[in-house]
PDB file of C-alpha atoms in Angstrom:
ATOM      1  CA  UNK A   1    -156.415  -4.949 268.134  1.00  0.00           C
ATOM      2  CA  UNK A   2    -158.148  -4.238 271.433  1.00  0.00           C
ATOM      3  CA  UNK A   3    -155.987  -1.839 273.402  1.00  0.00           C
ATOM      4  CA  UNK A   4    -158.444  -1.466 276.278  1.00  0.00           C
ATOM      5  CA  UNK A   5    -159.815  -4.622 277.882  1.00  0.00           C
ATOM      6  CA  UNK A   6    -162.889  -4.344 280.091  1.00  0.00           C
ATOM      7  CA  UNK A   7    -164.397  -6.820 282.537  1.00  0.00           C
ATOM      8  CA  UNK A   8    -166.853  -8.195 283.410  1.00  0.00           C
ATOM      9  CA  UNK A   9    -169.106  -8.184 280.360  1.00  0.00           C
ATOM     10  CA  UNK A  10    -172.137  -8.011 282.602  1.00  0.00           C
ATOM     11  CA  UNK A  11    -173.003  -7.879 286.266  1.00  0.00           C
ATOM     12  CA  UNK A  12    -176.067  -7.923 288.447  1.00  0.00           C
ATOM     13  CA  UNK A  13    -176.118  -6.053 291.741  1.00  0.00           C
ATOM     14  CA  UNK A  14    -178.768  -5.507 294.360  1.00  0.00           C
ATOM     15  CA  UNK A  15    -180.019  -2.001 295.067  1.00  0.00           C
ATOM     16  CA  UNK A  16    -177.650  -0.377 297.517  1.00  0.00           C
ATOM     17  CA  UNK A  17    -174.749  -2.599 296.545  1.00  0.00           C
ATOM     18  CA  UNK A  18    -171.420  -1.756 294.918  1.00  0.00           C
ATOM     19  CA  UNK A  19    -170.753  -2.249 291.216  1.00  0.00           C
ATOM     20  CA  UNK A  20    -167.111  -2.651 290.208  1.00  0.00           C
ATOM     21  CA  UNK A  21    -165.897  -2.578 286.611  1.00  0.00           C
ATOM     22  CA  UNK A  22    -162.259  -3.054 285.649  1.00  0.00           C
ATOM     23  CA  UNK A  23    -160.226  -1.958 282.636  1.00  0.00           C
ATOM     24  CA  UNK A  24    -156.664  -2.603 281.525  1.00  0.00           C
ATOM     25  CA  UNK A  25    -154.793  -0.741 278.824  1.00  0.00           C
ATOM     26  CA  UNK A  26    -151.650  -1.407 276.823  1.00  0.00           C
ATOM     27  CA  UNK A  27    -150.550   1.939 275.399  1.00  0.00           C
ATOM     28  CA  UNK A  28    -148.487   3.807 278.003  1.00  0.00           C
ATOM     29  CA  UNK A  29    -148.941   7.017 275.998  1.00  0.00           C
ATOM     30  CA  UNK A  30    -152.588   7.208 277.067  1.00  0.00           C
ATOM     31  CA  UNK A  31    -153.090  10.098 279.459  1.00  0.00           C
ATOM     32  CA  UNK A  32    -156.850  10.520 279.747  1.00  0.00           C
ATOM     33  CA  UNK A  33    -159.197   7.832 281.032  1.00  0.00           C
ATOM     34  CA  UNK A  34    -162.933   8.550 280.917  1.00  0.00           C
ATOM     35  CA  UNK A  35    -165.905   6.383 281.780  1.00  0.00           C
ATOM     36  CA  UNK A  36    -169.107   6.613 279.769  1.00  0.00           C
ATOM     37  CA  UNK A  37    -172.648   5.534 280.593  1.00  0.00           C
ATOM     38  CA  UNK A  38    -174.947   4.486 277.778  1.00  0.00           C
ATOM     39  CA  UNK A  39    -178.665   3.825 277.916  1.00  0.00           C
ATOM     40  CA  UNK A  40    -180.473   1.932 275.135  1.00  0.00           C
ATOM     41  CA  UNK A  41    -181.073   4.137 272.119  1.00  0.00           C
ATOM     42  CA  UNK A  42    -178.768   6.863 273.383  1.00  0.00           C
ATOM     43  CA  UNK A  43    -175.176   7.858 272.800  1.00  0.00           C
ATOM     44  CA  UNK A  44    -172.537   7.472 275.499  1.00  0.00           C
ATOM     45  CA  UNK A  45    -172.544  10.180 278.171  1.00  0.00           C
ATOM     46  CA  UNK A  46    -169.400  11.146 280.069  1.00  0.00           C
ATOM     47  CA  UNK A  47    -169.642  10.001 283.673  1.00  0.00           C
ATOM     48  CA  UNK A  48    -166.245  10.719 285.182  1.00  0.00           C
ATOM     49  CA  UNK A  49    -162.655  10.921 283.964  1.00  0.00           C
ATOM     50  CA  UNK A  50    -159.157  10.755 285.417  1.00  0.00           C
ATOM     51  CA  UNK A  51    -155.620  11.713 284.437  1.00  0.00           C
ATOM     52  CA  UNK A  52    -152.662   9.445 285.355  1.00  0.00           C
ATOM     53  CA  UNK A  53    -151.215  11.882 287.882  1.00  0.00           C
ATOM     54  CA  UNK A  54    -154.098  11.063 290.249  1.00  0.00           C
ATOM     55  CA  UNK A  55    -154.744   7.647 291.820  1.00  0.00           C
ATOM     56  CA  UNK A  56    -158.380   8.195 292.688  1.00  0.00           C
ATOM     57  CA  UNK A  57    -161.208  10.541 291.754  1.00  0.00           C
ATOM     58  CA  UNK A  58    -164.657  10.620 293.289  1.00  0.00           C
ATOM     59  CA  UNK A  59    -167.787  12.321 292.018  1.00  0.00           C
ATOM     60  CA  UNK A  60    -170.896  11.578 294.020  1.00  0.00           C
ATOM     61  CA  UNK A  61    -171.483   7.813 294.035  1.00  0.00           C
ATOM     62  CA  UNK A  62    -168.923   7.217 291.276  1.00  0.00           C
ATOM     63  CA  UNK A  63    -165.217   6.647 291.959  1.00  0.00           C
ATOM     64  CA  UNK A  64    -162.355   5.924 289.571  1.00  0.00           C
ATOM     65  CA  UNK A  65    -159.287   4.139 290.935  1.00  0.00           C
ATOM     66  CA  UNK A  66    -156.163   4.314 288.792  1.00  0.00           C
ATOM     67  CA  UNK A  67    -153.028   2.144 288.991  1.00  0.00           C
ATOM     68  CA  UNK A  68    -150.440   3.490 286.562  1.00  0.00           C
ATOM     69  CA  UNK A  69    -147.826   0.792 287.184  1.00  0.00           C
ATOM     70  CA  UNK A  70    -150.335  -1.980 286.528  1.00  0.00           C
ATOM     71  CA  UNK A  71    -151.926  -0.067 283.632  1.00  0.00           C
ATOM     72  CA  UNK A  72    -155.342  -0.646 285.151  1.00  0.00           C
ATOM     73  CA  UNK A  73    -158.251   1.509 286.213  1.00  0.00           C
ATOM     74  CA  UNK A  74    -161.639   0.764 287.639  1.00  0.00           C
ATOM     75  CA  UNK A  75    -165.058   2.295 288.229  1.00  0.00           C
ATOM     76  CA  UNK A  76    -166.867   1.818 291.511  1.00  0.00           C
ATOM     77  CA  UNK A  77    -170.566   2.663 291.721  1.00  0.00           C
ATOM     78  CA  UNK A  78    -171.556   2.975 295.352  1.00  0.00           C
ATOM     79  CA  UNK A  79    -175.123   2.565 296.625  1.00  0.00           C
ATOM     80  CA  UNK A  80    -176.224   1.304 293.204  1.00  0.00           C
ATOM     81  CA  UNK A  81    -179.724   2.333 292.139  1.00  0.00           C
ATOM     82  CA  UNK A  82    -182.098   0.841 289.531  1.00  0.00           C
ATOM     83  CA  UNK A  83    -181.551   4.015 287.465  1.00  0.00           C
ATOM     84  CA  UNK A  84    -177.883   3.057 287.180  1.00  0.00           C
ATOM     85  CA  UNK A  85    -178.868   0.077 285.031  1.00  0.00           C
ATOM     86  CA  UNK A  86    -177.019   0.807 281.792  1.00  0.00           C
ATOM     87  CA  UNK A  87    -173.960  -0.180 279.798  1.00  0.00           C
ATOM     88  CA  UNK A  88    -170.696   1.322 281.004  1.00  0.00           C
ATOM     89  CA  UNK A  89    -167.644   1.845 278.827  1.00  0.00           C
ATOM     90  CA  UNK A  90    -164.139   2.702 279.861  1.00  0.00           C
ATOM     91  CA  UNK A  91    -161.984   4.539 277.344  1.00  0.00           C
ATOM     92  CA  UNK A  92    -158.501   5.951 276.935  1.00  0.00           C
ATOM     93  CA  UNK A  93    -156.893   8.590 274.769  1.00  0.00           C
ATOM     94  CA  UNK A  94    -153.864  10.814 274.314  1.00  0.00           C
ATOM     95  CA  UNK A  95    -155.095  14.291 275.017  1.00  0.00           C
ATOM     96  CA  UNK A  96    -152.374  16.224 273.223  1.00  0.00           C
ATOM     97  CA  UNK A  97    -152.195  14.036 270.132  1.00  0.00           C
ATOM     98  CA  UNK A  98    -153.684  15.210 266.872  1.00  0.00           C
ATOM     99  CA  UNK A  99    -156.755  13.172 266.138  1.00  0.00           C
ATOM    100  CA  UNK A 100    -156.940  12.180 269.796  1.00  0.00           C
ATOM    101  CA  UNK A 101    -159.361   9.337 269.359  1.00  0.00           C
ATOM    102  CA  UNK A 102    -161.021   7.554 272.232  1.00  0.00           C
ATOM    103  CA  UNK A 103    -160.228   3.854 272.421  1.00  0.00           C
ATOM    104  CA  UNK A 104    -163.145   2.118 274.125  1.00  0.00           C
ATOM    105  CA  UNK A 105    -163.383  -1.078 276.100  1.00  0.00           C
ATOM    106  CA  UNK A 106    -165.991  -3.660 275.169  1.00  0.00           C
ATOM    107  CA  UNK A 107    -168.548  -2.453 277.708  1.00  0.00           C
ATOM    108  CA  UNK A 108    -170.178  -3.820 280.858  1.00  0.00           C
ATOM    109  CA  UNK A 109    -173.924  -4.207 281.100  1.00  0.00           C
ATOM    110  CA  UNK A 110    -175.002  -3.429 284.656  1.00  0.00           C
ATOM    111  CA  UNK A 111    -178.380  -4.470 286.018  1.00  0.00           C
ATOM    112  CA  UNK A 112    -179.393  -3.156 289.430  1.00  0.00           C
ATOM    113  CA  UNK A 113    -182.192  -5.192 290.983  1.00  0.00           C
ATOM    114  CA  UNK A 114    -184.630  -3.368 293.273  1.00  0.00           C
TER     115      UNK A 114
ATOM    116  CA  UNK B   1    -179.759  17.497 276.913  1.00  0.00           C
ATOM    117  CA  UNK B   2    -176.895  16.834 274.514  1.00  0.00           C
ATOM    118  CA  UNK B   3    -175.844  19.645 272.158  1.00  0.00           C
ATOM    119  CA  UNK B   4    -175.050  17.173 269.395  1.00  0.00           C
ATOM    120  CA  UNK B   5    -177.896  16.317 267.037  1.00  0.00           C
ATOM    121  CA  UNK B   6    -177.747  13.466 264.545  1.00  0.00           C
ATOM    122  CA  UNK B   7    -180.060  12.680 261.658  1.00  0.00           C
ATOM    123  CA  UNK B   8    -181.716  10.510 260.697  1.00  0.00           C
ATOM    124  CA  UNK B   9    -182.233   8.416 263.839  1.00  0.00           C
ATOM    125  CA  UNK B  10    -182.817   5.231 261.868  1.00  0.00           C
ATOM    126  CA  UNK B  11    -182.522   4.173 258.263  1.00  0.00           C
ATOM    127  CA  UNK B  12    -182.453   1.033 256.191  1.00  0.00           C
ATOM    128  CA  UNK B  13    -180.297   0.706 253.097  1.00  0.00           C
ATOM    129  CA  UNK B  14    -179.635  -2.014 250.579  1.00  0.00           C
ATOM    130  CA  UNK B  15    -176.203  -3.569 250.148  1.00  0.00           C
ATOM    131  CA  UNK B  16    -174.186  -1.635 247.557  1.00  0.00           C
ATOM    132  CA  UNK B  17    -175.996   1.650 248.137  1.00  0.00           C
ATOM    133  CA  UNK B  18    -174.490   4.845 249.483  1.00  0.00           C
ATOM    134  CA  UNK B  19    -175.552   6.669 252.640  1.00  0.00           C
ATOM    135  CA  UNK B  20    -174.956  10.092 254.192  1.00  0.00           C
ATOM    136  CA  UNK B  21    -175.352  10.633 257.912  1.00  0.00           C
ATOM    137  CA  UNK B  22    -175.473  14.107 259.402  1.00  0.00           C
ATOM    138  CA  UNK B  23    -174.401  15.692 262.641  1.00  0.00           C
ATOM    139  CA  UNK B  24    -174.905  19.156 264.067  1.00  0.00           C
ATOM    140  CA  UNK B  25    -172.782  20.221 267.008  1.00  0.00           C
ATOM    141  CA  UNK B  26    -172.550  23.262 269.230  1.00  0.00           C
ATOM    142  CA  UNK B  27    -170.945  26.520 268.271  1.00  0.00           C
ATOM    143  CA  UNK B  28    -167.269  26.515 269.202  1.00  0.00           C
ATOM    144  CA  UNK B  29    -166.930  22.740 268.951  1.00  0.00           C
ATOM    145  CA  UNK B  30    -164.095  22.696 266.463  1.00  0.00           C
ATOM    146  CA  UNK B  31    -163.477  18.953 266.712  1.00  0.00           C
ATOM    147  CA  UNK B  32    -165.907  16.333 265.474  1.00  0.00           C
ATOM    148  CA  UNK B  33    -165.351  12.601 265.544  1.00  0.00           C
ATOM    149  CA  UNK B  34    -167.349   9.724 264.151  1.00  0.00           C
ATOM    150  CA  UNK B  35    -167.581   6.284 265.736  1.00  0.00           C
ATOM    151  CA  UNK B  36    -169.159   3.000 264.679  1.00  0.00           C
ATOM    152  CA  UNK B  37    -170.774   0.925 267.412  1.00  0.00           C
ATOM    153  CA  UNK B  38    -171.744  -2.599 266.471  1.00  0.00           C
ATOM    154  CA  UNK B  39    -174.399  -4.279 268.589  1.00  0.00           C
ATOM    155  CA  UNK B  40    -173.017  -5.294 271.978  1.00  0.00           C
ATOM    156  CA  UNK B  41    -169.616  -3.689 271.404  1.00  0.00           C
ATOM    157  CA  UNK B  42    -167.788  -0.499 272.269  1.00  0.00           C
ATOM    158  CA  UNK B  43    -167.602   2.359 269.779  1.00  0.00           C
ATOM    159  CA  UNK B  44    -164.815   2.165 267.215  1.00  0.00           C
ATOM    160  CA  UNK B  45    -163.108   5.348 265.970  1.00  0.00           C
ATOM    161  CA  UNK B  46    -163.707   6.065 262.286  1.00  0.00           C
ATOM    162  CA  UNK B  47    -162.149   9.506 261.823  1.00  0.00           C
ATOM    163  CA  UNK B  48    -161.866  12.978 263.269  1.00  0.00           C
ATOM    164  CA  UNK B  49    -162.041  16.465 261.811  1.00  0.00           C
ATOM    165  CA  UNK B  50    -160.601  19.647 263.263  1.00  0.00           C
ATOM    166  CA  UNK B  51    -161.578  22.958 261.698  1.00  0.00           C
ATOM    167  CA  UNK B  52    -162.763  21.198 258.521  1.00  0.00           C
ATOM    168  CA  UNK B  53    -159.645  19.077 258.005  1.00  0.00           C
ATOM    169  CA  UNK B  54    -159.295  15.371 258.748  1.00  0.00           C
ATOM    170  CA  UNK B  55    -156.648  14.920 261.431  1.00  0.00           C
ATOM    171  CA  UNK B  56    -157.046  11.304 262.444  1.00  0.00           C
ATOM    172  CA  UNK B  57    -158.420   8.087 261.007  1.00  0.00           C
ATOM    173  CA  UNK B  58    -159.129   4.673 262.423  1.00  0.00           C
ATOM    174  CA  UNK B  59    -158.940   1.300 260.724  1.00  0.00           C
ATOM    175  CA  UNK B  60    -161.769   1.873 258.235  1.00  0.00           C
ATOM    176  CA  UNK B  61    -161.607   1.605 254.426  1.00  0.00           C
ATOM    177  CA  UNK B  62    -161.675   4.656 252.148  1.00  0.00           C
ATOM    178  CA  UNK B  63    -165.337   4.100 251.328  1.00  0.00           C
ATOM    179  CA  UNK B  64    -165.931   5.747 254.697  1.00  0.00           C
ATOM    180  CA  UNK B  65    -165.441   9.477 254.185  1.00  0.00           C
ATOM    181  CA  UNK B  66    -166.481  12.671 255.870  1.00  0.00           C
ATOM    182  CA  UNK B  67    -166.833  16.390 255.753  1.00  0.00           C
ATOM    183  CA  UNK B  68    -166.951  19.122 258.369  1.00  0.00           C
ATOM    184  CA  UNK B  69    -168.520  22.469 257.587  1.00  0.00           C
ATOM    185  CA  UNK B  70    -167.899  25.982 258.992  1.00  0.00           C
ATOM    186  CA  UNK B  71    -171.315  25.971 260.684  1.00  0.00           C
ATOM    187  CA  UNK B  72    -170.239  23.103 263.018  1.00  0.00           C
ATOM    188  CA  UNK B  73    -172.168  20.503 261.055  1.00  0.00           C
ATOM    189  CA  UNK B  74    -170.576  17.413 259.596  1.00  0.00           C
ATOM    190  CA  UNK B  75    -171.325  14.384 257.440  1.00  0.00           C
ATOM    191  CA  UNK B  76    -170.296  10.764 257.329  1.00  0.00           C
ATOM    192  CA  UNK B  77    -170.561   9.146 253.908  1.00  0.00           C
ATOM    193  CA  UNK B  78    -170.365   5.423 253.324  1.00  0.00           C
ATOM    194  CA  UNK B  79    -170.186   4.054 249.785  1.00  0.00           C
ATOM    195  CA  UNK B  80    -170.817   0.514 248.568  1.00  0.00           C
ATOM    196  CA  UNK B  81    -172.606  -0.500 251.753  1.00  0.00           C
ATOM    197  CA  UNK B  82    -171.917  -3.966 253.141  1.00  0.00           C
ATOM    198  CA  UNK B  83    -174.006  -6.002 255.563  1.00  0.00           C
ATOM    199  CA  UNK B  84    -171.302  -5.559 258.230  1.00  0.00           C
ATOM    200  CA  UNK B  85    -171.798  -1.791 258.067  1.00  0.00           C
ATOM    201  CA  UNK B  86    -175.011  -2.254 260.046  1.00  0.00           C
ATOM    202  CA  UNK B  87    -174.356  -0.437 263.315  1.00  0.00           C
ATOM    203  CA  UNK B  88    -175.040   2.629 265.414  1.00  0.00           C
ATOM    204  CA  UNK B  89    -173.036   5.560 264.075  1.00  0.00           C
ATOM    205  CA  UNK B  90    -172.116   8.126 266.677  1.00  0.00           C
ATOM    206  CA  UNK B  91    -170.974  11.684 266.226  1.00  0.00           C
ATOM    207  CA  UNK B  92    -169.034  13.384 269.020  1.00  0.00           C
ATOM    208  CA  UNK B  93    -167.835  16.951 269.259  1.00  0.00           C
ATOM    209  CA  UNK B  94    -165.618  18.922 271.581  1.00  0.00           C
ATOM    210  CA  UNK B  95    -164.074  22.316 272.111  1.00  0.00           C
ATOM    211  CA  UNK B  96    -160.308  22.746 272.025  1.00  0.00           C
ATOM    212  CA  UNK B  97    -160.088  22.103 275.764  1.00  0.00           C
ATOM    213  CA  UNK B  98    -163.063  19.958 276.661  1.00  0.00           C
ATOM    214  CA  UNK B  99    -164.177  16.349 276.566  1.00  0.00           C
ATOM    215  CA  UNK B 100    -166.385  14.820 273.945  1.00  0.00           C
ATOM    216  CA  UNK B 101    -170.176  15.133 273.820  1.00  0.00           C
ATOM    217  CA  UNK B 102    -171.865  12.339 271.905  1.00  0.00           C
ATOM    218  CA  UNK B 103    -175.061  12.483 269.918  1.00  0.00           C
ATOM    219  CA  UNK B 104    -177.722   9.782 270.198  1.00  0.00           C
ATOM    220  CA  UNK B 105    -176.555   8.193 266.997  1.00  0.00           C
ATOM    221  CA  UNK B 106    -178.005   6.940 263.727  1.00  0.00           C
ATOM    222  CA  UNK B 107    -178.994   3.288 263.598  1.00  0.00           C
ATOM    223  CA  UNK B 108    -178.077   2.018 260.104  1.00  0.00           C
ATOM    224  CA  UNK B 109    -179.381  -1.326 258.905  1.00  0.00           C
ATOM    225  CA  UNK B 110    -178.023  -2.743 255.664  1.00  0.00           C
ATOM    226  CA  UNK B 111    -180.118  -5.480 254.066  1.00  0.00           C
TER     227      UNK B 111
END
């Protein structure tokens, strides 16, 4: 049962463009929504995260937008660079729950063309 | 660089065999979780340990088991390996207040 749905599966963007990845969740008990970046042969690395009491969070070129009523959140990568080419995963968890596992989306492979 | 170290990086096992994967995390990281990542998919939660006790388990059979040790190391054991167990196995650790740090994983191939 996939509780976090991620789209698109892949996208290609020109250098300097904007990459947008969307996620939707089902479990309203989730209260922590991180995004991870993964390069081939490496583990996921935390990129940025948001709590549901905030509608937007920006860190450098990366922005999370969060819509609690729609149970959706998205990652925007501004001024995309070739070094941003990686697979991106959204995730969700319940911070205060014992065994607070991360539930991941299926991933989006981003290719930034120079 | 990540403070979570996993070993080995790659290994090949035969169906039916048993395997032990190891993880070493940073001092103070009382929580360790293990995830299975099949090719082209997101990581799937296997189980989590907090201060050496299992406190959460995903939808994996009992032949997947683990241990966490006082020195912040941990193990994932898989018995009776099946072809579908071929995947990247990720260890992640965290402090009581922080987010997870993932290791680079162990690529397991079952033939």
